[in-house]
Tab-separated table of C-alpha atoms and ligand atoms in Angstrom:
chain	number	residue	atom	x	y	z
A	1	MET	CA	-7.917	6.101	8.124
A	2	SER	CA	-6.926	4.620	4.767
A	3	GLU	CA	-4.542	1.689	4.312
A	4	ILE	CA	-0.919	2.648	4.998
A	5	ASN	CA	1.452	2.221	2.040
A	6	TRP	CA	4.490	1.001	3.975
A	7	THR	CA	6.567	0.448	0.828
A	8	ALA	CA	6.166	4.097	-0.208
A	9	LEU	CA	6.985	5.322	3.308
A	10	GLN	CA	10.069	3.105	3.474
A	11	GLN	CA	11.289	4.409	0.116
A	12	ALA	CA	10.679	8.027	1.138
A	13	ALA	CA	12.596	7.474	4.395
A	14	LYS	CA	15.449	5.830	2.504
A	15	ASP	CA	15.634	8.738	0.028
A	16	ALA	CA	15.715	11.162	2.962
A	17	ALA	CA	18.557	9.219	4.611
A	18	ALA	CA	20.594	9.744	1.434
A	19	GLN	CA	20.511	13.494	2.247
A	20	ALA	CA	21.619	13.073	5.859
A	21	TYR	CA	24.287	15.469	7.076
A	22	ALA	CA	26.096	13.171	9.490
A	23	PRO	CA	29.842	13.825	9.123
A	24	TYR	CA	30.506	13.201	12.849
A	25	SER	CA	28.514	10.090	13.678
A	26	LYS	CA	28.497	8.663	10.139
A	27	PHE	CA	25.063	7.348	11.133
A	28	PRO	CA	22.624	8.554	8.468
A	29	VAL	CA	18.929	8.529	9.352
A	30	GLY	CA	15.906	9.254	7.177
A	31	VAL	CA	12.300	9.551	8.297
A	32	ALA	CA	8.970	9.705	6.489
A	33	VAL	CA	5.765	10.763	8.226
A	34	LEU	CA	2.289	10.199	6.853
A	35	ALA	CA	0.025	13.133	7.703
A	36	ALA	CA	-3.727	12.827	8.164
A	37	SER	CA	-4.063	14.780	4.891
A	38	GLY	CA	-2.499	11.785	3.110
A	39	LYS	CA	0.679	13.699	2.285
A	40	VAL	CA	4.125	12.356	3.148
A	41	TYR	CA	6.897	14.540	4.581
A	42	THR	CA	10.508	13.599	5.130
A	43	GLY	CA	13.508	14.598	7.190
A	44	CYS	CA	17.115	13.566	7.697
A	45	ASN	CA	19.475	14.085	10.611
A	46	VAL	CA	21.426	17.330	10.466
A	47	GLU	CA	24.501	17.310	12.687
A	48	ASN	CA	26.558	20.219	13.964
A	49	ALA	CA	30.193	20.817	14.916
A	50	SER	CA	28.739	21.781	18.294
A	51	TYR	CA	27.336	18.286	18.720
A	52	GLY	CA	24.369	19.300	20.866
A	53	GLY	CA	23.056	21.334	17.927
A	54	THR	CA	22.278	18.121	16.058
A	55	ILE	CA	18.655	17.622	15.040
A	56	CYS	CA	17.312	14.116	14.450
A	57	ALA	CA	15.555	13.022	11.281
A	58	GLU	CA	12.254	12.504	13.127
A	59	ARG	CA	12.054	16.082	14.375
A	60	ASN	CA	13.076	17.492	10.998
A	61	ALA	CA	10.362	15.465	9.232
A	62	ILE	CA	7.699	16.610	11.708
A	63	ALA	CA	8.866	20.240	11.467
A	64	ALA	CA	8.654	20.106	7.655
A	65	ALA	CA	5.087	18.837	7.934
A	66	VAL	CA	4.073	21.400	10.546
A	67	VAL	CA	5.309	24.314	8.436
A	68	ALA	CA	3.168	22.906	5.605
A	69	GLY	CA	0.135	23.180	7.914
A	70	GLU	CA	-0.120	19.581	9.182
A	71	ARG	CA	-1.046	18.903	12.799
A	72	LYS	CA	-2.161	15.243	12.829
A	73	PHE	CA	-0.269	12.166	11.685
A	74	GLU	CA	-1.013	8.501	10.973
A	75	ALA	CA	2.397	6.825	10.786
A	76	LEU	CA	6.160	7.342	10.994
A	77	VAL	CA	8.931	5.296	9.378
A	78	VAL	CA	12.628	5.505	10.256
A	79	TYR	CA	15.267	4.240	7.799
A	80	THR	CA	18.843	3.482	8.802
A	81	PRO	CA	21.351	1.349	6.877
A	82	GLN	CA	22.018	-0.673	10.029
A	83	THR	CA	21.566	-4.331	10.873
A	84	MET	CA	20.009	-3.276	14.187
A	85	LEU	CA	16.692	-1.587	13.428
A	86	THR	CA	16.779	1.919	14.910
A	87	PRO	CA	13.875	3.229	16.998
A	88	PRO	CA	13.377	6.984	17.583
A	89	CYS	CA	15.427	8.497	20.419
A	90	GLY	CA	13.796	9.732	23.612
A	91	ILE	CA	13.541	13.403	22.659
A	92	CYS	CA	11.990	12.448	19.322
A	93	ARG	CA	9.470	10.168	21.051
A	94	GLN	CA	8.316	13.178	23.049
A	95	VAL	CA	7.982	15.297	19.885
A	96	ILE	CA	6.114	12.477	18.124
A	97	ALA	CA	3.723	12.290	21.107
A	98	GLU	CA	2.763	15.930	20.547
A	99	PHE	CA	1.115	15.065	17.215
A	100	PHE	CA	0.515	11.286	17.035
A	101	SER	CA	-2.018	9.203	18.949
A	102	PRO	CA	-0.709	6.475	21.280
A	103	ASP	CA	-1.932	3.771	18.882
A	104	ALA	CA	-0.172	5.284	15.832
A	105	PRO	CA	2.351	2.926	14.222
A	106	VAL	CA	6.045	3.823	14.387
A	107	ALA	CA	8.249	1.598	12.237
A	108	SER	CA	11.939	1.159	11.605
A	109	CYS	CA	13.390	-0.334	8.431
A	110	ASN	CA	16.806	-0.901	6.917
A	111	HIS	CA	18.707	-1.753	3.743
A	112	MET	CA	17.917	-5.456	4.262
A	113	GLN	CA	14.181	-4.903	3.792
A	114	GLN	CA	13.566	-5.646	7.466
A	115	GLN	CA	10.910	-3.733	9.363
A	116	GLN	CA	9.998	-3.638	13.023
A	117	GLN	CA	6.893	-1.874	14.223
A	118	TRP	CA	5.678	-0.484	17.501
A	119	THR	CA	2.872	1.772	18.586
A	120	LEU	CA	3.851	5.153	19.945
A	121	GLY	CA	2.306	4.094	23.265
A	122	GLU	CA	4.717	1.159	23.452
A	123	LEU	CA	7.689	3.448	22.816
A	124	LEU	CA	6.543	6.184	25.215
A	125	PRO	CA	4.043	4.931	27.791
A	126	ALA	CA	2.367	7.499	30.054
A	127	ALA	CA	3.514	10.327	27.794
A	128	PHE	CA	3.282	13.944	28.877
A	129	THR	CA	0.962	15.415	26.250
A	130	PRO	CA	-0.826	18.742	25.583
A	131	THR	CA	-3.819	17.356	27.523
A	132	TYR	CA	-1.998	17.933	30.805
A	133	LEU	CA	-1.519	21.620	30.043
A	134	ALA	CA	-5.107	21.968	28.849
A	135	ASN	CA	-6.330	20.529	32.169
A	136	SER	CA	-3.904	22.443	34.363
A	137	THR	CA	-5.458	23.907	37.502
A	138	LYS	CA	-2.922	26.762	37.693
A	139	VAL	CA	-2.652	26.528	41.506
A	140	GLY	CA	-0.688	29.486	42.863
A	141	ALA	CA	-0.568	31.275	39.544
B	1	THU	N1	19.498	10.102	15.158
B	1	THU	C1	18.338	10.366	14.501
B	1	THU	O1	18.309	11.128	13.520
B	1	THU	N2	17.212	9.757	14.950
B	1	THU	C2	17.161	8.879	15.986
B	1	THU	O2	16.097	8.530	16.444
B	1	THU	C3	18.417	8.355	16.526
B	1	THU	C4	19.577	9.278	16.351
B	1	THU	C5	20.734	10.712	14.664
B	1	THU	C6	21.292	11.802	15.536
B	1	THU	C7	22.751	11.774	15.141
B	1	THU	O3	22.918	12.554	13.978
B	1	THU	C8	23.008	10.318	14.785
B	1	THU	O4	21.741	9.742	14.557
B	1	THU	C9	23.726	9.543	15.861
B	1	THU	O5	23.127	9.705	17.103
């Protein structure tokens, strides 16, 4: 794995946050993911008048990468213009776990040039991953 350009990922996440559609929460989020190919993909949150239809920036960034053919990722950066650095929500952690290894870095940054970093394994220990389905014994099926 090559050196991660955090500055470029932060800028890409910030640019994505500028496109956020968040008229209800007024909480814009932008995400950049670094794929194993070296390419960077971005997403913003897209809210809905039926609030449950909202899709987070993390899942939109990963979906954009998947449709481009990516399946493996090296890093994820969240940008929010908040003094409290925002980690991915629970549903997004599960989606991240589908494609990222437990030691992959997940970072959050803001407009004050602060960054906090975790591994995916710290954010979602004992994750349910595709491995469990691959090793399923199909008892009773
Ligand atoms: N949101 C994200 O996009 N990512 C997160 O990890 C946290 C929450 C969005 C969803 C909603 O549009 C707004 O932030 C407030 O919850």
